[in-house]
Short mmCIF file of C-alpha atoms in Angstrom, two decimals:
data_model
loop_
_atom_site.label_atom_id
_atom_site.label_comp_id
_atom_site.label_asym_id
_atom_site.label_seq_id
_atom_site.Cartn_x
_atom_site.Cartn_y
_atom_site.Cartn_z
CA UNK A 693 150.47 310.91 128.08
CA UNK A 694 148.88 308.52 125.63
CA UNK A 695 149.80 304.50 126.11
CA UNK A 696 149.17 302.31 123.09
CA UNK A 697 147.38 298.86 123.92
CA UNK A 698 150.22 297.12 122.91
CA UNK A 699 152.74 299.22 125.43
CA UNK A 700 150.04 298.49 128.16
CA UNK A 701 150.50 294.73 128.08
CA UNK A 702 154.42 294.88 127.76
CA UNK A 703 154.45 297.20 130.80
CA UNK A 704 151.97 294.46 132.80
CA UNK A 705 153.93 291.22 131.56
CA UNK A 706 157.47 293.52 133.22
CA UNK A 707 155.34 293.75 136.21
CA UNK A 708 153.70 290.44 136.40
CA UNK A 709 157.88 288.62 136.07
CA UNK A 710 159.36 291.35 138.51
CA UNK A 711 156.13 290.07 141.19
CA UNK A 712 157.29 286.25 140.38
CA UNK A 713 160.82 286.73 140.54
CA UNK A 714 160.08 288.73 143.72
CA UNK A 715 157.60 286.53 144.81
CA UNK A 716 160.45 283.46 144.61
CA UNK A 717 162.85 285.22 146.32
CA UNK A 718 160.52 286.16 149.55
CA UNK A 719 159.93 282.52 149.68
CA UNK A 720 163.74 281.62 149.61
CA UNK A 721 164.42 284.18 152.48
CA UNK A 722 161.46 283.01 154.06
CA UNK A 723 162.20 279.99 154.00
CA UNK A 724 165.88 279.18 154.39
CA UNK A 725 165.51 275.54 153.00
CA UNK A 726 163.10 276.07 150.35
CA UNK A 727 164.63 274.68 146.80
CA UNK A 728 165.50 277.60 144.35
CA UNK A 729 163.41 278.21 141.66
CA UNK A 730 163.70 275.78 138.57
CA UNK A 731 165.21 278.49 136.37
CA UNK A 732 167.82 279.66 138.30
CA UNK A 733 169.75 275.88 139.28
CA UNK A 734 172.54 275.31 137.21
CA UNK A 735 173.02 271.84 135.59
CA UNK A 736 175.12 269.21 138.08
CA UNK A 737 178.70 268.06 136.32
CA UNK A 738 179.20 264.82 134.93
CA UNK A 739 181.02 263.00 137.33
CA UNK A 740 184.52 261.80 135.88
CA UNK A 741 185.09 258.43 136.33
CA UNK A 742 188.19 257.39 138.39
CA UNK A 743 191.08 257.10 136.50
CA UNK A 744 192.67 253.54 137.19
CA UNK A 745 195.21 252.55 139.68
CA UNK A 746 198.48 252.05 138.39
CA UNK A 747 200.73 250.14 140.50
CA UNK A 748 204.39 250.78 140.82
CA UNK A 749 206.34 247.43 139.69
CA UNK A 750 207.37 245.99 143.06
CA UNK A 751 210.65 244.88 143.87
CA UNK A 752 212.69 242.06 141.74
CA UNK A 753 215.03 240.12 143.24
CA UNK A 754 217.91 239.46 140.59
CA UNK A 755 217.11 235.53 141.14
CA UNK A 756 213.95 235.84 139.57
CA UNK A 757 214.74 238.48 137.49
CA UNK A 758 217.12 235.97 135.68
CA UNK A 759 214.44 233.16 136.02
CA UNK A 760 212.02 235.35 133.58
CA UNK A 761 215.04 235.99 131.16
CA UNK A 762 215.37 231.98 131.24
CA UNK A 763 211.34 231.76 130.30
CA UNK A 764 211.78 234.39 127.33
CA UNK A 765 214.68 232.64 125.43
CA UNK A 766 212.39 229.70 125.63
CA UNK A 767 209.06 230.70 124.23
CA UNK A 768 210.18 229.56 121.00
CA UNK A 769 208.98 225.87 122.23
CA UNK A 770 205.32 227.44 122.11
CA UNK A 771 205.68 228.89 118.87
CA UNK A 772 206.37 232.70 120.01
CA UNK A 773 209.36 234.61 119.24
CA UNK A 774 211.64 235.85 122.23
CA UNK A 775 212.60 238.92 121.27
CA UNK A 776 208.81 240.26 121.62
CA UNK A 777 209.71 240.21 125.39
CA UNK A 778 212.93 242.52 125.52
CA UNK A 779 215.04 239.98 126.51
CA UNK A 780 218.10 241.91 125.77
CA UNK A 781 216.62 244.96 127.52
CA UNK A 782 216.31 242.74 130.52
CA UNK A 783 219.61 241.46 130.64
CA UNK A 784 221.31 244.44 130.36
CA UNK A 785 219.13 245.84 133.47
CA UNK A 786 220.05 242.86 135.35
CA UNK A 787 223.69 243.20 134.37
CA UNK A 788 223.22 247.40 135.70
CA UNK A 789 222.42 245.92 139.03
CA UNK A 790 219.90 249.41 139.07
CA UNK A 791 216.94 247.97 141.46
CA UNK A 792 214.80 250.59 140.05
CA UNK A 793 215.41 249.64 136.34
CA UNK A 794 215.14 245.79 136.54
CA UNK A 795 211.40 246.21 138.53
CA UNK A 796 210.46 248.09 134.90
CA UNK A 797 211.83 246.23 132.49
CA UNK A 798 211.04 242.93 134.28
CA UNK A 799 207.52 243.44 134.90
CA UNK A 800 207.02 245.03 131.40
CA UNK A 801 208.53 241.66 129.77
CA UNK A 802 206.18 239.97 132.39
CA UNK A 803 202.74 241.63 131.81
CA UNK A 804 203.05 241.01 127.79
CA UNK A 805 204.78 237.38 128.31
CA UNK A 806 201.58 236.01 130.80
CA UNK A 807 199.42 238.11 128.56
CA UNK A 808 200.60 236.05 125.25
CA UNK A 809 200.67 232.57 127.26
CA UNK A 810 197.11 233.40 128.29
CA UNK A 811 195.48 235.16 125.01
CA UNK A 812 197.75 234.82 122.42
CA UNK A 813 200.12 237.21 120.06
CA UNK A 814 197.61 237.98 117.85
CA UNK A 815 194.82 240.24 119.02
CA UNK A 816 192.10 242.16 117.61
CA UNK A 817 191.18 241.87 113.43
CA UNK A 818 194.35 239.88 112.95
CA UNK A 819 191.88 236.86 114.75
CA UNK A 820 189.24 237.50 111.55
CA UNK A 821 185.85 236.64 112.42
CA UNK A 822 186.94 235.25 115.85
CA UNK A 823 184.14 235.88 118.84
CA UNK A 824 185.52 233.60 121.42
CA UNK A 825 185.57 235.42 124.93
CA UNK A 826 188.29 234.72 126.97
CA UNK A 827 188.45 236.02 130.53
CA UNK A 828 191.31 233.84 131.68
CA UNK A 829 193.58 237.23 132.62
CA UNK A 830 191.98 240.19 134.25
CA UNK A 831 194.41 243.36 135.25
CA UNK A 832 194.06 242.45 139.08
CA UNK A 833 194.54 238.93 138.73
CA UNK A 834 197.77 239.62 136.64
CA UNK A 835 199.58 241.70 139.45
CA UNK A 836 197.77 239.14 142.16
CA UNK A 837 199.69 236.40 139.65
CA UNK A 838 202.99 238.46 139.83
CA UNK A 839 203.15 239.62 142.93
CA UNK A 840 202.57 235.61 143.79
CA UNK A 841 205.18 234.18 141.79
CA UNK A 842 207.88 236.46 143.57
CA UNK A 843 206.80 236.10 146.47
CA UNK A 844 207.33 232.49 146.56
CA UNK A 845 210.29 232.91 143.48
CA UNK A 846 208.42 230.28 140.77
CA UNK A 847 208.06 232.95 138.07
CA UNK A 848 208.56 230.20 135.22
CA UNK A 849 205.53 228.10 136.94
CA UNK A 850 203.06 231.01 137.41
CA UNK A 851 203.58 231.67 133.89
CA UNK A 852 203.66 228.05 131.98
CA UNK A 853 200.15 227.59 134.57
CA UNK A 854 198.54 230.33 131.71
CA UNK A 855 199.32 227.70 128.61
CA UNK A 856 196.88 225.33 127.54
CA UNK A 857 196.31 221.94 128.76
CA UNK A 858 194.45 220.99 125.80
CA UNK A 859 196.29 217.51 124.34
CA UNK A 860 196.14 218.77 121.09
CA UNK A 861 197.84 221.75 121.99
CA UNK A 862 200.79 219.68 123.34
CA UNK A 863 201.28 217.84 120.77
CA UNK A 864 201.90 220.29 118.48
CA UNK A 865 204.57 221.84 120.78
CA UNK A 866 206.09 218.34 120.46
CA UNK A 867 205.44 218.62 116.70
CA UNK A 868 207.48 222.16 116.71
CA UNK A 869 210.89 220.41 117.76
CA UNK A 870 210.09 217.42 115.39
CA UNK A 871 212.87 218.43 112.39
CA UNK A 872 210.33 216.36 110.14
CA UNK A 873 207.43 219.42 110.29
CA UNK A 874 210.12 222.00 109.81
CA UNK A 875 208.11 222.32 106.63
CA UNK A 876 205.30 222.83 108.37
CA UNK A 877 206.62 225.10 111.03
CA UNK A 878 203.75 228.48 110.65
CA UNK A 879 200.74 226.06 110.43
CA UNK A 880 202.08 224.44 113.79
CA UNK A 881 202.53 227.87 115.52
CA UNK A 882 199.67 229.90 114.41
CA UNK A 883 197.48 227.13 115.16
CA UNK A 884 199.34 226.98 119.13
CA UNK A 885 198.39 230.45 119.08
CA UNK A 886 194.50 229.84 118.32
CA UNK A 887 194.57 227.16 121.27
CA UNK A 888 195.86 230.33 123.17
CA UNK A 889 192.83 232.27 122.43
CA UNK A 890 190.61 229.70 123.95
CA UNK A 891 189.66 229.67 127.33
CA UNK A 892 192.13 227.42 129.35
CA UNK A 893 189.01 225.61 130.83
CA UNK A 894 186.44 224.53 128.31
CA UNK A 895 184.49 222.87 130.75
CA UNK A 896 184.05 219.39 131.15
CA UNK A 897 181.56 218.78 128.97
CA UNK A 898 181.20 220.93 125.29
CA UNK A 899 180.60 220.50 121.77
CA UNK A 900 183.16 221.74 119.14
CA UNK A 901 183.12 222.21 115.82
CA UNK A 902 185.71 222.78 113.86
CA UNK A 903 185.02 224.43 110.42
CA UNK A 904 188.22 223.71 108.15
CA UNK A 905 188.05 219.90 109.52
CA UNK A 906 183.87 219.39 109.03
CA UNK A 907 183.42 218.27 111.95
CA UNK A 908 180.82 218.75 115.05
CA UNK A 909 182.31 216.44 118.65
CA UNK A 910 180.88 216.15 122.16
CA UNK A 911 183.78 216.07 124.62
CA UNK A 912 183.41 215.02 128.03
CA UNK A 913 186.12 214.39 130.82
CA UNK A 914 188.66 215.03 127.66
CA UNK A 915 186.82 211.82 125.76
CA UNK A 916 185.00 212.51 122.35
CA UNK A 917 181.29 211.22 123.26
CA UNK A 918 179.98 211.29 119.89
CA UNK A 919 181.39 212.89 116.53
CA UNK A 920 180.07 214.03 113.59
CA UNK A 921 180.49 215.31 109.94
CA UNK A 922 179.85 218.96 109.67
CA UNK A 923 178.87 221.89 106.89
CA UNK A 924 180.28 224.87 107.61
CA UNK A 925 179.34 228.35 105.83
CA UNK A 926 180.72 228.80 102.11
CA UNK A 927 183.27 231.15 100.97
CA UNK A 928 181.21 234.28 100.61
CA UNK A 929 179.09 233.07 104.19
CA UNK A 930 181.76 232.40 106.37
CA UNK A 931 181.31 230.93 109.46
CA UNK A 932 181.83 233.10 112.03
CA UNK A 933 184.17 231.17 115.38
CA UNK A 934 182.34 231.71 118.60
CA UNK A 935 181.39 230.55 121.74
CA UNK A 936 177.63 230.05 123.06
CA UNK A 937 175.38 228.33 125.50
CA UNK A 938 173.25 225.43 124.11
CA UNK A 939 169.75 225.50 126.37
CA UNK A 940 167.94 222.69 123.88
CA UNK A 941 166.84 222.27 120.99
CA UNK A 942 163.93 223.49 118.54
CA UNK A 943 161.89 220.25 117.36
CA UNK A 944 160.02 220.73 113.93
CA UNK A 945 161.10 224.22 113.61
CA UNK A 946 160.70 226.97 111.08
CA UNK A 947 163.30 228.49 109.32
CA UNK A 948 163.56 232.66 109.67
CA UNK A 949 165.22 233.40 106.57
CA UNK A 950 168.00 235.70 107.19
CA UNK A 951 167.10 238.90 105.58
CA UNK A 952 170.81 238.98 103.40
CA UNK A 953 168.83 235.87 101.12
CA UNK A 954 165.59 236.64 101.69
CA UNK A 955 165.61 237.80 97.68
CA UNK A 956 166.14 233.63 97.21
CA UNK A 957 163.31 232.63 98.37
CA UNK A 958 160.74 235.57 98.42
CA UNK A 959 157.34 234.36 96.42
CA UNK A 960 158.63 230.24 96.06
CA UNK A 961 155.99 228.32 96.89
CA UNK A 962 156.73 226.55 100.55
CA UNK A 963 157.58 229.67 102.13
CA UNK A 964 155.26 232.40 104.44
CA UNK A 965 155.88 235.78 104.05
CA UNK A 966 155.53 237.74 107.45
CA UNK A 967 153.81 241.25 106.37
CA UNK A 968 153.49 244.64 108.15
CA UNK A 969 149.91 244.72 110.21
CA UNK A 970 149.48 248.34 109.05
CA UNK A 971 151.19 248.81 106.09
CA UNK A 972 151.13 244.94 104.39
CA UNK A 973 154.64 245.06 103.26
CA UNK A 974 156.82 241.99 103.60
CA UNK A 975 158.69 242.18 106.48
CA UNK A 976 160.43 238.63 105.98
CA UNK A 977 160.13 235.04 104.86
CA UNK A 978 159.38 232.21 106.96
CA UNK A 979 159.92 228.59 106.29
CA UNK A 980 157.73 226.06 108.20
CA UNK A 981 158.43 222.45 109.18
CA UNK A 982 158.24 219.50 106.88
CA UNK A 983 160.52 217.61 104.68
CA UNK A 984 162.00 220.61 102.53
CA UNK A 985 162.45 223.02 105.45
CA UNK A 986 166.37 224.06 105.34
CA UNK A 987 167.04 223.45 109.20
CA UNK A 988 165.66 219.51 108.82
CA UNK A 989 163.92 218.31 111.76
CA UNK A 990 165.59 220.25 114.91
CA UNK A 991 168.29 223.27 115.67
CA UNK A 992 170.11 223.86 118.91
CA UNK A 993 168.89 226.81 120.67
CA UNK A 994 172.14 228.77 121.30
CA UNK A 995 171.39 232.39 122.17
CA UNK A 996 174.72 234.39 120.55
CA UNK A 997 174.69 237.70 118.20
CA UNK A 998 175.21 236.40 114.92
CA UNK A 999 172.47 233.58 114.97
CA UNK A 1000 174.92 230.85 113.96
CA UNK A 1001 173.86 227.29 115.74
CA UNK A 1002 173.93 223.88 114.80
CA UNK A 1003 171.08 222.13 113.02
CA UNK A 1004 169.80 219.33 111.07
CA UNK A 1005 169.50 219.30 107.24
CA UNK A 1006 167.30 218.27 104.24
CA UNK A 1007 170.18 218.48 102.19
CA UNK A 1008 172.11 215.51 103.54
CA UNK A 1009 174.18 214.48 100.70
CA UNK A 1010 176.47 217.33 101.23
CA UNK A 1011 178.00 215.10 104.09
CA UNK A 1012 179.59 212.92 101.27
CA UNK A 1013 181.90 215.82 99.96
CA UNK A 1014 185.43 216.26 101.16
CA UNK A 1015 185.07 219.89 100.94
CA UNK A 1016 181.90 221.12 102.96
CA UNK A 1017 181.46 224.29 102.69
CA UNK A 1018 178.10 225.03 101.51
CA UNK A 1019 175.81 226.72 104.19
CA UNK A 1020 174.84 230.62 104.80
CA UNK A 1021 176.93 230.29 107.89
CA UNK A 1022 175.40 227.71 110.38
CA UNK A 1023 176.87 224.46 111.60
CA UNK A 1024 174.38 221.74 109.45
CA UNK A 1025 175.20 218.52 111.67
CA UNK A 1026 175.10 215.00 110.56
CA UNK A 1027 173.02 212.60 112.19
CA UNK A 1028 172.19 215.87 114.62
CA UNK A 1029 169.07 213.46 116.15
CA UNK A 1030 171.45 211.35 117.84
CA UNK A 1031 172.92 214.07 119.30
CA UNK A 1032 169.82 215.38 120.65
CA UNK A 1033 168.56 212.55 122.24
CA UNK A 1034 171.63 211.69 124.12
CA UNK A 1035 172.07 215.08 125.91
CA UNK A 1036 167.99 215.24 125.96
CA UNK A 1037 167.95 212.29 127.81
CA UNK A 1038 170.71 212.60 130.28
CA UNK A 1039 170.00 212.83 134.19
CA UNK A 1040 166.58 211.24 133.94
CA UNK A 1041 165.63 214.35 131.82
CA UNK A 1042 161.62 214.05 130.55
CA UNK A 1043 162.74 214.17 127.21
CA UNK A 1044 163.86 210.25 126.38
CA UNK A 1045 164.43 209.23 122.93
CA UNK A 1046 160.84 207.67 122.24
CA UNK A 1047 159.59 211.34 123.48
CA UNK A 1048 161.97 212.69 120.73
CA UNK A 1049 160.66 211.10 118.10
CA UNK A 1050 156.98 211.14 118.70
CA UNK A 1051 157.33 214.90 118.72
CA UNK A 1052 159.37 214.83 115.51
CA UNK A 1053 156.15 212.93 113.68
CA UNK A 1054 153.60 214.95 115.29
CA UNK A 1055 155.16 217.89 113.03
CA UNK A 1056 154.46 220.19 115.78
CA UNK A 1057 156.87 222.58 116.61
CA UNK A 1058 157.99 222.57 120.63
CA UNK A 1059 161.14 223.32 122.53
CA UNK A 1060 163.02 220.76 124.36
CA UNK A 1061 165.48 221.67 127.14
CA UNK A 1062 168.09 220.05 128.30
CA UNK A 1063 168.84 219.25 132.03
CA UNK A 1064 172.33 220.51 131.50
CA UNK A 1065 172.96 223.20 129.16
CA UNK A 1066 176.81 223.45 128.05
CA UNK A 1067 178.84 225.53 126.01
CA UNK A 1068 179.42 225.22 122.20
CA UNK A 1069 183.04 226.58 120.20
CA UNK A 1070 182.66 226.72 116.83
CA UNK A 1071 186.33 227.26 115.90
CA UNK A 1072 189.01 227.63 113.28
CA UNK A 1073 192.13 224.80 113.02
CA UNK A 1074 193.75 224.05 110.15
CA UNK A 1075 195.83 221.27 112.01
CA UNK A 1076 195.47 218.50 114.55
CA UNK A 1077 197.55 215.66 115.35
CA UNK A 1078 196.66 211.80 114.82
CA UNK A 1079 197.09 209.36 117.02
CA UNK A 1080 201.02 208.89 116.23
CA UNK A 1081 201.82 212.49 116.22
CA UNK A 1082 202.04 213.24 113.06
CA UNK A 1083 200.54 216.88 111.67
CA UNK A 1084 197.12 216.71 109.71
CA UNK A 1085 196.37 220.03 107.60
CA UNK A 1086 193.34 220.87 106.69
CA UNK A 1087 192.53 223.19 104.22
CA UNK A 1088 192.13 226.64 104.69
CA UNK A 1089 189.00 227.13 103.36
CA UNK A 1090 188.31 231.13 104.34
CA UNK A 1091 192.18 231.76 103.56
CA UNK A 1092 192.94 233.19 107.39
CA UNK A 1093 196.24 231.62 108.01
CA UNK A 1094 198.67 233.84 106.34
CA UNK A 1095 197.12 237.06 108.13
CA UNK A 1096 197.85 235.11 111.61
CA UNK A 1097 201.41 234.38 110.61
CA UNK A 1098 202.12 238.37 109.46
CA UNK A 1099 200.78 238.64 113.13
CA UNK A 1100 202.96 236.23 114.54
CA UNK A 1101 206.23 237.43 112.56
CA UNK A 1102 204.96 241.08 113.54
CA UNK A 1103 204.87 241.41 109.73
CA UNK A 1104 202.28 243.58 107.47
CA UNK A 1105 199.10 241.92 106.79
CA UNK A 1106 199.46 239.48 104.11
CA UNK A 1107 196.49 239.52 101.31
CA UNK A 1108 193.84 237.37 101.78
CA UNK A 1109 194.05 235.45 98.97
CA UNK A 1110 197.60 235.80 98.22
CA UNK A 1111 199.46 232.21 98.36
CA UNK A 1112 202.39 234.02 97.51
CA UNK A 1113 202.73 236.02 100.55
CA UNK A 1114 201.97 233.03 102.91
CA UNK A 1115 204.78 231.15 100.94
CA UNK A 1116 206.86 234.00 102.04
CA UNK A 1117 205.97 234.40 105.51
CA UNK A 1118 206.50 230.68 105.61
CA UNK A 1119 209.86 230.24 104.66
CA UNK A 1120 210.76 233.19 106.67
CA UNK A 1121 209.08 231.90 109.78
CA UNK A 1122 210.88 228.42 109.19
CA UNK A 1123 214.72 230.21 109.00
CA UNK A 1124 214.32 233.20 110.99
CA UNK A 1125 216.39 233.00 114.56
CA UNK A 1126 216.17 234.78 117.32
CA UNK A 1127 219.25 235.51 119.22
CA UNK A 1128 219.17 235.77 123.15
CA UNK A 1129 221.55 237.56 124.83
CA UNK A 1130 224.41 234.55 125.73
CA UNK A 1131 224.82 235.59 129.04
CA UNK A 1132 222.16 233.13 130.50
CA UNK A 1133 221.44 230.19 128.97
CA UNK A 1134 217.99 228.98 128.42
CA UNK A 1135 216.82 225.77 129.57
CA UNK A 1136 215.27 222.81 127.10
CA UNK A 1137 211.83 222.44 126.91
CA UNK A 1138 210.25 219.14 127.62
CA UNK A 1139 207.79 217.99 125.79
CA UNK A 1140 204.40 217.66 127.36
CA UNK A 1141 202.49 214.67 127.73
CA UNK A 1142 200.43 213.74 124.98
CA UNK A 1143 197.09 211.94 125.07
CA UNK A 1144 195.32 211.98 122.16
CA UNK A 1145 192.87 208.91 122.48
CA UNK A 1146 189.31 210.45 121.42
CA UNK A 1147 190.73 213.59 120.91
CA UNK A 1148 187.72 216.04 119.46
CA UNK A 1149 190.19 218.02 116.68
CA UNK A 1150 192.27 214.27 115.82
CA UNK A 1151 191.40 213.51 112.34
CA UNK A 1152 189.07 210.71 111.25
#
């Protein structure tokens, strides 16, 4: 029998893989802890993650049960409507005396009711451009806050301790009962409801700006330090509201133009274009320091996502229009220097005003830290109170405030742009009435205690 050369090598690779595979197994029977060869181990299974605990609703005593009802037909004083928290559904399972069915509906109507008092109604796009984190509520802390407040029966007090304590934010609860801002009864609780998105603490020392006001203010210990006119980003560059750390700030710095308007500037004389090493195609535009560069003379450094952060100007003019909304999207921050050189300076720090400005004239670019970083809010209010009380409204410059009332009312999503639909929305917000069931009565709100001395949103 005849064997081509090509059936000789088939038959010797057979023989070659049965010696390996044979080969392998002698050494796994020889060797009772050898691994198994590569080939043969099967890939391990993703390891599910564990689903979450869900805790049965513990027990409600009727007592307490009837003290939540009592906070529900209330929530009206902080500009939230009462029936969003079943308040018929609870009375009628504390009316069923049915132990079973009150620990449901009660801690439902809890969970959203501490939720709301801590976040807010409106959630998610609703909020438009709104990056603020708040970690006021967590899931544990929720049930550790429930399971608190009936333990020692003060469910009304372990949920008002979730509103904030911000002055401006009691007085326009006041301002919700005054019959004189009836008119202005959505502005008053959409902008409650933006307080409520804040963190409850804001530390006791920030900067915040508020974009439909213009205006930039160090708080500390509740007193506005130092305040300032403001331009905030123009129609088509919004501004987006945030929250970041300020670390410093950027003496003599360069401008990175953002690459949406680099198209602006690419080729003008007085800007650098930053090229590929290999390939010599413009990556981006650079502007450097001197008396035309767009960021002035300094910029805060505040790390966030969007690379929005307050800054100086060469453009200062702008500060004398009512309206100022003019940038790509940053803060621009009158008389910014001051600013700088107070928090520069501050606990002995190395960098004292006369430091400041010799750096400024040098032209050299350098980073100046401050001893004490603290947060910045760059937010979105379109009403404050003065110093009597009465409601200020500013002018909703990116048009947001109907799309939080259709969120408040639990309404479709009014058009941006539409002033007929928040006309609507307002007039129903001002007559609508929520019934509560009459077999408890609610309680009246008082007022909180207003203190609005050097308050950072009061107008000028």
């Amino acid at each position: 029998m005849k064997f081509s050369s090509r059936t000789l090598v088939a038959a010797l690779a057979g023989v070659i893989s049965l010696a390996s595979a044979a080969s392998a197994f002698a050494q796994v029977t020889t060797d009772p802890i050898a691994p198994l060869p590569t080939a043969q181990l099967p890939a391990p299974l993703p390891t599910p993650p564990a689903p979450p605990v869900v805790l049965p609703p513990p027990f409600w005593p009727v007592a307490d049960a009837t003290d939540l009802l009592s906070v529900i037909q209330s929530v009206g004083a902080e500009g939230l409507t009462p029936r969003d928290y079943n308040p018929a559904g609870l009375a009628d399972a504390i009316a069923s005396r049915d132990a079973n069915r009150v620990a449901q509906v009660a801690t439902d109507s809890f969970n959203k009711l501490s939720s709301d008092f801590a976040f807010g109604h409106v959630r998610g796009e609703d909020r438009i451009d709104w990056h603020v984190v708040d970690g006021d509520l967590t899931n544990d802390r929720q049930r550790a806050l429930l399971d608190l407040a009936l333990s020692t029966h003060r469910i009304g007090d372990a949920l008002r301790g979730l509103l904030p304590t911000h002055p401006q934010y009691g007085a326009l609860r006041v301002a919700l009962t005054d019959p004189i801002n009836a008119a202005q009864v959505n502005t008053i609780r959409l902008n409650m409801d933006r307080w409520r998105w804040l963190p409850r603490d804001l530390s006791t020392r920030y900067i915040i700006a508020n974009v439909p006001a213009y205006t930039a203010t160090l708080v500390e210990n509740g007193v506005a330090i130092s305040r300032h006119k403001a331009v905030a980003g123009a129609i088509k560059t919004p501004t987006p509201q945030l929250s970041a750390m300020a670390t410093g700030v950027i003496l003599n710095p360069w401008w990175e133009v953002p690459t949406s308007i680099s198209h602006e500037v690419a080729g003008k004389g007085g800007f650098v274009a930053v090229k590929n090493a290999t390939t010599g195609a413009v990556q981006r535009w650079r502007q450097p320091p001197g008396p035309a560069n767009a960021l002035g003379q300094m910029k805060f450094v505040m790390p966030n996502p969007y690379a929005i952060y307050l800054h100086d100007t060469n453009a200062k003019s702008r500060f004398n229009s009512s309206v100022r909304a003019f940038s790509h999207g940053c803060v621009r921050t009158d008389k910014i220097g001051d600013l700088a050189r107070l928090l520069l300076s501050e606990d002995a720090g190395t960098w004292d005003p006369d430091k400041v400005s010799m750096t400024l004239a040098s032209k050299k670019t350098q980073m100046a830290s401050f001893v004490k970083p603290l947060p910045v809010y760059i937010v979105y209010f379109t009403a404050a109170a003065a110093l009597d009380g009465t409601i200020v409204r500013y002018d909703d410059v990116y048009k947001r405030d109907g799309t939080v009332i259709a969120a408040l009312l639990n309404q479709p999503r009014a058009a941006k742009k539409s002033t007929a639909a928040e006309a609507s929305l307002a007039k129903d917000a001002t007559t609508a009435a929520d019934t509560a069931p009459a077999a408890v009565s609610a309680p009246k709100p008082k007022p909180a205690p207003i203190k609005l001395q050097n308050d950072p949103l009061r107008p000028r």
